[in-house]
Coordinates of N, CA and C in Angstrom, one line a residue:
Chain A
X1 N 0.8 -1.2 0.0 CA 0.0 0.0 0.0 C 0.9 1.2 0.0
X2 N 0.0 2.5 -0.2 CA 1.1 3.7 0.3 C 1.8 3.9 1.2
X3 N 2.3 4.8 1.3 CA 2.9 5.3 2.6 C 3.9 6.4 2.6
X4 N 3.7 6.9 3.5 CA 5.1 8.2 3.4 C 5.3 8.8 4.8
X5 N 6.8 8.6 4.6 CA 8.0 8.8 5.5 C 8.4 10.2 5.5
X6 N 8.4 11.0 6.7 CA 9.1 12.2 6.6 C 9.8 12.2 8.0
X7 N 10.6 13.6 7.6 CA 11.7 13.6 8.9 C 11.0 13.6 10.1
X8 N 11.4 12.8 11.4 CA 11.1 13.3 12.8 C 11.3 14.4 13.3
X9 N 11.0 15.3 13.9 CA 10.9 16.3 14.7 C 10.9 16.4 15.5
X10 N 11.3 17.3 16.9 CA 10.9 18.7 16.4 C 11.9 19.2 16.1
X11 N 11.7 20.2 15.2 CA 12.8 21.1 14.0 C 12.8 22.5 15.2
X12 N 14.0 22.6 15.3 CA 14.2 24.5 16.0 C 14.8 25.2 15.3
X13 N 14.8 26.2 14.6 CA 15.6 27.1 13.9 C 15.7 28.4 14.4
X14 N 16.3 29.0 14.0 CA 16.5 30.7 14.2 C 15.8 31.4 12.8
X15 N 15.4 32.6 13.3 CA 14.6 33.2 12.0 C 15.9 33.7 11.4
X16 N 15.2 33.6 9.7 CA 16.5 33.6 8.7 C 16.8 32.2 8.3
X17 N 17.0 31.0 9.2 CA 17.5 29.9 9.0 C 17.2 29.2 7.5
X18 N 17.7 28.1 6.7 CA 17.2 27.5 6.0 C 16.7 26.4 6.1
X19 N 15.1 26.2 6.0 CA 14.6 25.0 6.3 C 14.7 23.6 5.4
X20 N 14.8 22.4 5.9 CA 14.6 21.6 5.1 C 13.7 20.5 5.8
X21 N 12.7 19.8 5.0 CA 12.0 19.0 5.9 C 11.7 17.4 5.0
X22 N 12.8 16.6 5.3 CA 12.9 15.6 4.2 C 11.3 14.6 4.1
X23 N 11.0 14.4 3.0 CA 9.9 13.5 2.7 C 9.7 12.4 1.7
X24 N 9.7 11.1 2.3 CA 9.8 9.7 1.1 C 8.6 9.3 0.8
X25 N 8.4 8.5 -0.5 CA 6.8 7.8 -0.5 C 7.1 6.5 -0.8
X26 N 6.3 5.8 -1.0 CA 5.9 4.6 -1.6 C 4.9 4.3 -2.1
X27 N 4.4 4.6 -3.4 CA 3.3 4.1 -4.2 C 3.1 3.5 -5.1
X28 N 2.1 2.9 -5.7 CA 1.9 2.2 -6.7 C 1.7 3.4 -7.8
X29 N 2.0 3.3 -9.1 CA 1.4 4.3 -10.5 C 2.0 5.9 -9.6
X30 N 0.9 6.7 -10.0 CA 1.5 8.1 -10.2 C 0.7 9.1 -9.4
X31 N 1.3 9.1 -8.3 CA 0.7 9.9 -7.3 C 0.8 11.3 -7.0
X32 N -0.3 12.3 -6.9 CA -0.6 13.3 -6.7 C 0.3 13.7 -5.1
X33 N 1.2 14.6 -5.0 CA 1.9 14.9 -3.6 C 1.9 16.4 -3.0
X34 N 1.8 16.3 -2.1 CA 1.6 17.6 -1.5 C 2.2 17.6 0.4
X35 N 2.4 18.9 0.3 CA 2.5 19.6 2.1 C 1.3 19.9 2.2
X36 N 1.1 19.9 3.4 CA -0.1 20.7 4.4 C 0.7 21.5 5.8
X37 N 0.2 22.5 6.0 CA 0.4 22.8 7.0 C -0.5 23.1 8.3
X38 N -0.5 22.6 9.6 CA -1.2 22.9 10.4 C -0.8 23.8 11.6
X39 N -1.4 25.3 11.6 CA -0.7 26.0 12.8 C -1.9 25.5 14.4
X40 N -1.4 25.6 15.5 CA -1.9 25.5 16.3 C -3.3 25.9 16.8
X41 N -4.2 24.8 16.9 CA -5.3 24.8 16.9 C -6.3 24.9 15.9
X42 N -5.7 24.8 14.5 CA -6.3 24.8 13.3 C -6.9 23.9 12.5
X43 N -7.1 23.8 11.1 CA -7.0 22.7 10.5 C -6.1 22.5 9.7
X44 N -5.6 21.6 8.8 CA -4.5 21.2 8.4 C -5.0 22.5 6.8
X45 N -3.5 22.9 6.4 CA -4.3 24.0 4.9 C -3.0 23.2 4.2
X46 N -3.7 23.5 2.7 CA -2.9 23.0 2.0 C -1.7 23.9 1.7
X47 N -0.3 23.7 1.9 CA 0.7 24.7 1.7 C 1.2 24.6 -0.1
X48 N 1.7 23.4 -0.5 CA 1.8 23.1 -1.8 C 1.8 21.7 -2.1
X49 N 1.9 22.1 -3.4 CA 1.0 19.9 -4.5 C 1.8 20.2 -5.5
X50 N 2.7 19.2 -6.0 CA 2.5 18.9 -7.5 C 1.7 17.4 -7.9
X51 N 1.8 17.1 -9.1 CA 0.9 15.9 -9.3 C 2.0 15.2 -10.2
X52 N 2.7 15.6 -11.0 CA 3.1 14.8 -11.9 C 5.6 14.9 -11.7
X53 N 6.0 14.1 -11.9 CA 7.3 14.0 -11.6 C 8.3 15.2 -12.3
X54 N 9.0 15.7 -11.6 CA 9.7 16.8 -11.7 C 9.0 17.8 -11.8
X55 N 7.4 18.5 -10.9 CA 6.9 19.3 -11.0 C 7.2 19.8 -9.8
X56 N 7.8 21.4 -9.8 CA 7.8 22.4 -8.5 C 6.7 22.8 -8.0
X57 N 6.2 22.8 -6.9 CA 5.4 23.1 -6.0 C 5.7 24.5 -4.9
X58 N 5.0 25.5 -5.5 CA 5.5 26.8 -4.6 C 4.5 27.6 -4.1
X59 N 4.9 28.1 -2.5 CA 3.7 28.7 -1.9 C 4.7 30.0 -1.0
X60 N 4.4 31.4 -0.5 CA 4.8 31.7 0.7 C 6.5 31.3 0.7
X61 N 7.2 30.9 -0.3 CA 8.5 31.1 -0.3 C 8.9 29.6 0.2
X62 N 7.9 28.8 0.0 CA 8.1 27.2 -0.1 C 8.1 26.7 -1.3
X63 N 9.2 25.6 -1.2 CA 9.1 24.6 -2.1 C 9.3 23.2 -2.3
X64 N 8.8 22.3 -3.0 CA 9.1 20.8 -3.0 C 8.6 20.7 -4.4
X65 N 10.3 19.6 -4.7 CA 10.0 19.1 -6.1 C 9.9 17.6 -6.0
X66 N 9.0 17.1 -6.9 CA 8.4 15.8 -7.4 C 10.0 15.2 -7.9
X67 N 10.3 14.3 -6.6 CA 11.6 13.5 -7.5 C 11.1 12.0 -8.0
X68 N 10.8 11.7 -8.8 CA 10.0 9.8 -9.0 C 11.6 9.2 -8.9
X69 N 13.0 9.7 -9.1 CA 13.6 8.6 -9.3 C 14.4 8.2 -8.0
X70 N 13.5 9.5 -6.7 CA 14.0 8.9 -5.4 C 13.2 8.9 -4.6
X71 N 12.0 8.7 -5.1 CA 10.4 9.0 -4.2 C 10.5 10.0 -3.6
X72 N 10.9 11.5 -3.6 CA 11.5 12.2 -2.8 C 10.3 13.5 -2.9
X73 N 9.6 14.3 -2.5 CA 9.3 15.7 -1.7 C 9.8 16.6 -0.8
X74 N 10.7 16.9 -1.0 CA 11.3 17.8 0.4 C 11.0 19.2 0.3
X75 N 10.8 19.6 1.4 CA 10.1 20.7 2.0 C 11.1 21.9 2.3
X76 N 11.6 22.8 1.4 CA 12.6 23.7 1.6 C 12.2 25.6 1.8
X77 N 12.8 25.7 2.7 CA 12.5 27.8 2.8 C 13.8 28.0 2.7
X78 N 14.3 28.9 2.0 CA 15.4 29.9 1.8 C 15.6 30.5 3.6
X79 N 14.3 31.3 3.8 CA 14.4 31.9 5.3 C 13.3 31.8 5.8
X80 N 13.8 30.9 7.6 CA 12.2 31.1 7.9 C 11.5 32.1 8.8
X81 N 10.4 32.5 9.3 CA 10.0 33.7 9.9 C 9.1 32.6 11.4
X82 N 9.4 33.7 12.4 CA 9.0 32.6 13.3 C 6.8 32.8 13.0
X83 N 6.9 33.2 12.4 CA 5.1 32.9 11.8 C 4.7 31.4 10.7
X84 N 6.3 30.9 10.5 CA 6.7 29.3 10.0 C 6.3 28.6 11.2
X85 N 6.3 29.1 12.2 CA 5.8 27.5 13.5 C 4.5 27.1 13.3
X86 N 4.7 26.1 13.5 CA 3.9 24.8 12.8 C 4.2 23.8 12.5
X87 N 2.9 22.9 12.6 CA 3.0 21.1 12.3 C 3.4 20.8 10.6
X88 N 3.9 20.4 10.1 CA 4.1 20.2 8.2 C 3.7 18.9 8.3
X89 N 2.9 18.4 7.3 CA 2.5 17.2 6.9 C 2.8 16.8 5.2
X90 N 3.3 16.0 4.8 CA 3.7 15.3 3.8 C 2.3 14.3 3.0
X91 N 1.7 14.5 2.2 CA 0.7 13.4 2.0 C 0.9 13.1 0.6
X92 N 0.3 11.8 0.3 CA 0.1 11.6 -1.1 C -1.2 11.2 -1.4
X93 N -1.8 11.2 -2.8 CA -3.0 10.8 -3.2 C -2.8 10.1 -4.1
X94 N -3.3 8.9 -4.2 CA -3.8 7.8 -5.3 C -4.2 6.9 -5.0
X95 N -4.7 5.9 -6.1 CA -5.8 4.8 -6.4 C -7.0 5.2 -6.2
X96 N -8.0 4.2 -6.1 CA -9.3 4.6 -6.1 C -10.2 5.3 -5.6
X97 N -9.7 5.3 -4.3 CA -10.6 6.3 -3.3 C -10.3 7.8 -2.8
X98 N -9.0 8.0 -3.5 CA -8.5 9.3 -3.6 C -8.3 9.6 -2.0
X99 N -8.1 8.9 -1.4 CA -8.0 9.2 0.2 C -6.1 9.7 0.3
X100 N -6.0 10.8 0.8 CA -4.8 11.3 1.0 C -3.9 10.2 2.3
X101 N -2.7 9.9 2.3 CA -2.4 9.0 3.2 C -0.6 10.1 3.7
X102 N -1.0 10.3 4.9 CA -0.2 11.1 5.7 C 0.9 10.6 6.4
X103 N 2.0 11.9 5.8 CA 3.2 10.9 7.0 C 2.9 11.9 8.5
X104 N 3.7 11.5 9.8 CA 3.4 11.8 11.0 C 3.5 13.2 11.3
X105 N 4.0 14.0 10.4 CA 4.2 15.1 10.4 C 5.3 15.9 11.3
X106 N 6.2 16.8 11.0 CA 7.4 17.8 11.8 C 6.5 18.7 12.3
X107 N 7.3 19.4 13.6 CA 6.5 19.9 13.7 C 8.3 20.6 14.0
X108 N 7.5 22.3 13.7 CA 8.9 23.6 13.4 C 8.7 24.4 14.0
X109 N 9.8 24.6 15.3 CA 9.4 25.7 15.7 C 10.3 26.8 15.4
X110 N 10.3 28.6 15.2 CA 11.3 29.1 14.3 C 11.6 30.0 15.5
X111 N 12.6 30.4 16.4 CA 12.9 31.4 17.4 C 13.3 33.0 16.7
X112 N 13.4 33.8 17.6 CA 13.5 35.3 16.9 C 14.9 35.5 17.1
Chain B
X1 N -20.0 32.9 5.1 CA -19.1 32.7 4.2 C -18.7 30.9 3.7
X2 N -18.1 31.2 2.7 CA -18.1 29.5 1.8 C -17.1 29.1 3.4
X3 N -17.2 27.4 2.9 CA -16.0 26.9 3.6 C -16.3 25.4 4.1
X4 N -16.0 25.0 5.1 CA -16.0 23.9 5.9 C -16.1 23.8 6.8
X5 N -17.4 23.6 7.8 CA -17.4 24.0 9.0 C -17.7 22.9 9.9
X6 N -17.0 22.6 10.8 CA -17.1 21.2 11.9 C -17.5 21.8 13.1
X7 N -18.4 20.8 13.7 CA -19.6 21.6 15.4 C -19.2 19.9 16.1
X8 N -19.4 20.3 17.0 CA -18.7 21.1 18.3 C -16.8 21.0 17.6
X9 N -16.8 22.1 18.3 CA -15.9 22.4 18.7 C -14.7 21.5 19.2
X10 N -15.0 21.2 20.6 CA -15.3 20.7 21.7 C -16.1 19.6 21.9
X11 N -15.7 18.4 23.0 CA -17.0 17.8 23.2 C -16.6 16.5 24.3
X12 N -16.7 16.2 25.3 CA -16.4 16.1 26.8 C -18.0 14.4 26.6
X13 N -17.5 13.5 26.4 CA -18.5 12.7 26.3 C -18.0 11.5 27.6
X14 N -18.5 10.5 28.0 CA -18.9 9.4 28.5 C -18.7 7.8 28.1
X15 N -18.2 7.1 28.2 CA -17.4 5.8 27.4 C -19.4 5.0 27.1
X16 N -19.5 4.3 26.1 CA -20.8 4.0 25.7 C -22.1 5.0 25.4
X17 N -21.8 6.5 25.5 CA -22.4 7.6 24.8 C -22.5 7.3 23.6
X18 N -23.7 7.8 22.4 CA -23.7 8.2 21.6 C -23.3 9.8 21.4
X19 N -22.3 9.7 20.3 CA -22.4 11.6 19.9 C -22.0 11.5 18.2
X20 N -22.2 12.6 18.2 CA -22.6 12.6 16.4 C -21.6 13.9 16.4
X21 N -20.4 14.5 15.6 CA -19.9 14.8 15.2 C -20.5 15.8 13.5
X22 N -20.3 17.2 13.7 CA -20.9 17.7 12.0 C -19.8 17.8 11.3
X23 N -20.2 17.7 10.2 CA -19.6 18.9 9.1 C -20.5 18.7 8.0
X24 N -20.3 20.4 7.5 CA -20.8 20.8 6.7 C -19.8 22.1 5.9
X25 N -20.2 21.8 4.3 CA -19.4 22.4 3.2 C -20.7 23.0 2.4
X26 N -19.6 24.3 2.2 CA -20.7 25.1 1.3 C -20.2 25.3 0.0
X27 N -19.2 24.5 -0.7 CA -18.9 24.4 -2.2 C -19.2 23.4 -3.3
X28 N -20.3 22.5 -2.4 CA -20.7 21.5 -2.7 C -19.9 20.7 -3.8
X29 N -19.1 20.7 -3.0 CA -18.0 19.4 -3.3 C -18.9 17.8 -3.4
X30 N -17.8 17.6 -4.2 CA -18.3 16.0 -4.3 C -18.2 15.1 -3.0
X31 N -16.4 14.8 -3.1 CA -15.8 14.2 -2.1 C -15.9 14.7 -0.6
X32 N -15.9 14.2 0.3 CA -15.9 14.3 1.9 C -15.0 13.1 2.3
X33 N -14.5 13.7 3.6 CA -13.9 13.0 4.4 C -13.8 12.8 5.6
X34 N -13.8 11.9 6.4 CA -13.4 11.8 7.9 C -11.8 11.2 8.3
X35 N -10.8 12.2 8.8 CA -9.6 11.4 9.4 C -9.7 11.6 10.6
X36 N -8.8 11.0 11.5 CA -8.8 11.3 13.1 C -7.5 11.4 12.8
X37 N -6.7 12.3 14.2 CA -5.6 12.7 14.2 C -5.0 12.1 15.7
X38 N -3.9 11.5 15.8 CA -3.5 10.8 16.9 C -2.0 10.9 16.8
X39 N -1.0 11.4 18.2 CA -0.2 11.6 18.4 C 0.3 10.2 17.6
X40 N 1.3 10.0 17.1 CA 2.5 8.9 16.6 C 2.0 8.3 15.6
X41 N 0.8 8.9 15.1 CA 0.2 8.0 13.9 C -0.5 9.0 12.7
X42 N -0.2 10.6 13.2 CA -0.9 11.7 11.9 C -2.3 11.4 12.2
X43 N -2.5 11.6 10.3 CA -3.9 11.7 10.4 C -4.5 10.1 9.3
X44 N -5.4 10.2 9.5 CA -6.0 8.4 9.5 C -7.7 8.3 9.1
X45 N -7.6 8.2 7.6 CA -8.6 8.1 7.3 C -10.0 7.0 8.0
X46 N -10.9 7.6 8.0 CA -12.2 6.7 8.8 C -13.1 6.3 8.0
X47 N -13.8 7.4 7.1 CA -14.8 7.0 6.2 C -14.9 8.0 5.3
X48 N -15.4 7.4 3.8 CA -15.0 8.9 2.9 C -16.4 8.8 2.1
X49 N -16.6 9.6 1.1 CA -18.0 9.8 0.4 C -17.3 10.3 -0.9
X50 N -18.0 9.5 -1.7 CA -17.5 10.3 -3.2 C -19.0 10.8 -3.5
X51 N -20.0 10.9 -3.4 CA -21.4 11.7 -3.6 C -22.5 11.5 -2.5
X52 N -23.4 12.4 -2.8 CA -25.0 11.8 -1.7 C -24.9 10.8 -2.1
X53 N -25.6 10.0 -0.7 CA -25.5 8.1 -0.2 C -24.6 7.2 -1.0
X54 N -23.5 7.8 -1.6 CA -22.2 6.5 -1.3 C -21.3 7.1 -0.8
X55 N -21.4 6.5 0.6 CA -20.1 6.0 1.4 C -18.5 4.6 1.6
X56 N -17.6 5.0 1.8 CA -16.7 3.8 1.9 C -15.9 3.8 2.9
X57 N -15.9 2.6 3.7 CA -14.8 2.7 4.9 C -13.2 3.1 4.2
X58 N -13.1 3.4 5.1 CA -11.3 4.2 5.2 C -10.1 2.8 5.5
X59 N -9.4 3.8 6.4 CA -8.2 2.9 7.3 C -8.8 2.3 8.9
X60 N -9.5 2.9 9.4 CA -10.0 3.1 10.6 C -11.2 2.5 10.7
X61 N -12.2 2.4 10.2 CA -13.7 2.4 10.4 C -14.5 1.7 11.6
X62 N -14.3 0.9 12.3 CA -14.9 0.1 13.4 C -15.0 1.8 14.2
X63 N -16.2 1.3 14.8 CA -17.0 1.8 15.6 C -17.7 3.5 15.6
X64 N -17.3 3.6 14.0 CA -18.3 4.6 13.5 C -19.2 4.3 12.4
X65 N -20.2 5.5 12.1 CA -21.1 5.5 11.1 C -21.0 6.5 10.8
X66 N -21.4 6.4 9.0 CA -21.4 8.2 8.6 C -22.7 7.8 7.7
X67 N -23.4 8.7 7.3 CA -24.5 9.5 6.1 C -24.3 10.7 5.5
X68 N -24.6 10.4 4.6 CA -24.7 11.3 3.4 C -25.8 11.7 2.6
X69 N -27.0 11.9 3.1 CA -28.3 12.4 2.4 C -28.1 13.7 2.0
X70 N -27.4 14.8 2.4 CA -27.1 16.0 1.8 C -25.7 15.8 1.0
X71 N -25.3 16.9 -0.2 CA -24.2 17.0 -0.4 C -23.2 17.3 0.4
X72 N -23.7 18.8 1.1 CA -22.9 19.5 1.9 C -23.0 19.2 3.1
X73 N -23.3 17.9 4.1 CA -23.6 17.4 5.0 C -22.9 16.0 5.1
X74 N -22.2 15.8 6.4 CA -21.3 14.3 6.1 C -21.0 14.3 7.7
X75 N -22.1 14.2 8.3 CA -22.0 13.6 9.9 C -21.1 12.6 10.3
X76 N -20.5 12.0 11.4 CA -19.8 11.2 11.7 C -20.3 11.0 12.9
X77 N -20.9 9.5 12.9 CA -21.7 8.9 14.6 C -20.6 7.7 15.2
X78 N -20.4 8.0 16.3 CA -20.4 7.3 17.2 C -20.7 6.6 18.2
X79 N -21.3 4.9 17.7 CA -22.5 4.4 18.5 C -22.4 4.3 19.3
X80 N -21.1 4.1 20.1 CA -20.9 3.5 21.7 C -19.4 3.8 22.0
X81 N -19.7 5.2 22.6 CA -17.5 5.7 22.7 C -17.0 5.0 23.4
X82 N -15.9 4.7 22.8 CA -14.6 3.9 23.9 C -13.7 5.4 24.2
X83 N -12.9 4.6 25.1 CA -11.8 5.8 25.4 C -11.1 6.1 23.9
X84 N -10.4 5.0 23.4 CA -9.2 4.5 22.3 C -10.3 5.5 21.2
X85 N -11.4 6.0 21.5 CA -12.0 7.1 20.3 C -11.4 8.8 20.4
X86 N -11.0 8.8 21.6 CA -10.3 10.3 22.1 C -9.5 10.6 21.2
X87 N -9.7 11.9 20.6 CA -8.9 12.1 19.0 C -9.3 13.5 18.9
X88 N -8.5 13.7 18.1 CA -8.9 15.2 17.0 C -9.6 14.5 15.8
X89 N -11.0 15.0 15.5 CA -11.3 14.8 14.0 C -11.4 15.7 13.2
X90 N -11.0 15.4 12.0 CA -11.0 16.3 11.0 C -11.9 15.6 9.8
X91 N -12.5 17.3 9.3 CA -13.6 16.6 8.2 C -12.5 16.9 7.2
X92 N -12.9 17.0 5.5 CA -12.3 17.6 4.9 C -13.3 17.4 3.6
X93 N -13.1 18.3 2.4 CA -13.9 18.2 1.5 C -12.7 18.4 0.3
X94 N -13.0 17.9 -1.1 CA -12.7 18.1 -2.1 C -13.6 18.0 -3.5
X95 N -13.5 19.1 -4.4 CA -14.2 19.0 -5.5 C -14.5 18.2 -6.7
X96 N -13.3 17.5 -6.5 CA -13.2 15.6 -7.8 C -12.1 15.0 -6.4
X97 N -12.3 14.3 -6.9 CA -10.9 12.9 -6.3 C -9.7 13.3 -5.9
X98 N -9.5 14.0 -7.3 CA -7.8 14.4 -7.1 C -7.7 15.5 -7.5
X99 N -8.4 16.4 -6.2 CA -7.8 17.6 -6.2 C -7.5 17.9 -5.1
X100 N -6.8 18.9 -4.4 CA -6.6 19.1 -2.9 C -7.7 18.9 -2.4
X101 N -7.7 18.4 -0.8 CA -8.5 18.6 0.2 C -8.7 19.7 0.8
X102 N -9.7 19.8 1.3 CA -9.9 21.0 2.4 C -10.5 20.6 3.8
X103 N -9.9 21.3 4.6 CA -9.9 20.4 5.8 C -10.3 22.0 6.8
X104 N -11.7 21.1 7.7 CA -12.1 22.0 9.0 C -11.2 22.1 10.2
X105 N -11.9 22.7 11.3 CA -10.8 23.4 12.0 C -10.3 22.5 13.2
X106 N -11.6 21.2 12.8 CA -11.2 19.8 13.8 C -12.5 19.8 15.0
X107 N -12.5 19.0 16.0 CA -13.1 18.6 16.8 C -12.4 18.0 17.9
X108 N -12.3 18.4 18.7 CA -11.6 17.6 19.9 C -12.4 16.7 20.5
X109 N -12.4 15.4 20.6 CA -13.3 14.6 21.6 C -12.5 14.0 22.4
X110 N -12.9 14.5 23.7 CA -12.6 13.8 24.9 C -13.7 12.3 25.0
X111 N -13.2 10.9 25.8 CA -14.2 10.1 26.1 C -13.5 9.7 27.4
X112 N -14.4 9.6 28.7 CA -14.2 9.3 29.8 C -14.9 7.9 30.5

């Protein structure tokens, strides 16, 4: 079945810092991938998706690129701002039921 | 305003209670969702809906029920709470299969 592996946490950085937040999958065919982010007390929002291999996914000075030839998503900021604290979740979509299947999520916190 | 809106809040129940959990979406999306969210395990699909009255179990499903007679309506019952039910639930809606989800602001349920 699916599944996806991302880094354990918790991530501390200093604002400015460069984030990286590594993410693996495992699926069958060709899976739709995406971040979510959830700040405290929220619901999870979608931060960015690509759907198809070597597509960049950009939001808010985020990015992850679709690697197929190393199952890979990673979750990169140039700089983070401590308004980056927050849960990051890694998910993918495919097969039938389109049910998104989540890895455990980082959770970042960014100091001033 | 449009969106995705999950009631209670909050919700402080009794082990063998019934409680019913809402959501409701105003973009009348096709797809719906139920995940629960549990420390070391993310989030964890329950039951999903790809239109009014079809439903399909998830990863999770024992010891819930959902309906679907409205579009914008995708309740989540709980016939008889155990503790092991104590979770964050998250609804979530999407417009086809594979497109992003959208996810409410959650539910906390306590079961004592």
């Amino acid at each position: 079945g699916n599944s996806v592996t991302q880094m354990e946490g918790p991530v501390t950085l200093s604002e400015e810092a460069f984030l990286t937040i590594n993410c693996t999958y495992t699926a069958t065919g060709y899976p739709s991938l995406f971040w979510y982010v959830q700040y405290p007390g929220e619901g999870l929002q979608l931060l960015l998706k690509a759907t198809k291999a070597d597509d960049k996914g950009s939001n808010k000075g985020f990015e992850a690129t679709y690697r197929k030839e190393t199952t890979s998503f990673h979750l990169e900021k140039g700089s983070v701002q401590v308004s980056d604290s927050a849960v990051y979740f890694c998910a993918l979509s495919g097969g039938s039921n389109y049910k998104l299947t989540f890895g455990k999520g980082t959770l970042l916190t960014v100091n001033p | 305003d449009a969106g995705i809106t999950q009631s209670p809040r909050y919700k402080i129940t009794e082990t063998g209670r019934q409680v019913t959990l809402m959501c409701h979406q105003t973009w009348s999306h096709s797809y719906m969702f139920w995940y629960r969210q549990d420390l070391g395990h993310g989030l964890r699909l329950i039951y999903y809906s790809a239109a009014a009255d079809i439903t399909d179990k998830g990863e999770v499903p024992d010891g819930y029920v959902v309906s679907r007679s409205k579009t914008e309506n995708f309740p989540l019952t709980l016939e008889s709470a155990t503790r092991s039910q104590t979770s964050v639930y998250f609804c979530a809606s999407s417009e086809t299969g594979n497109q992003p989800q959208h996810f409410g602001d959650g539910t906390r349920l306590s079961i004592l």
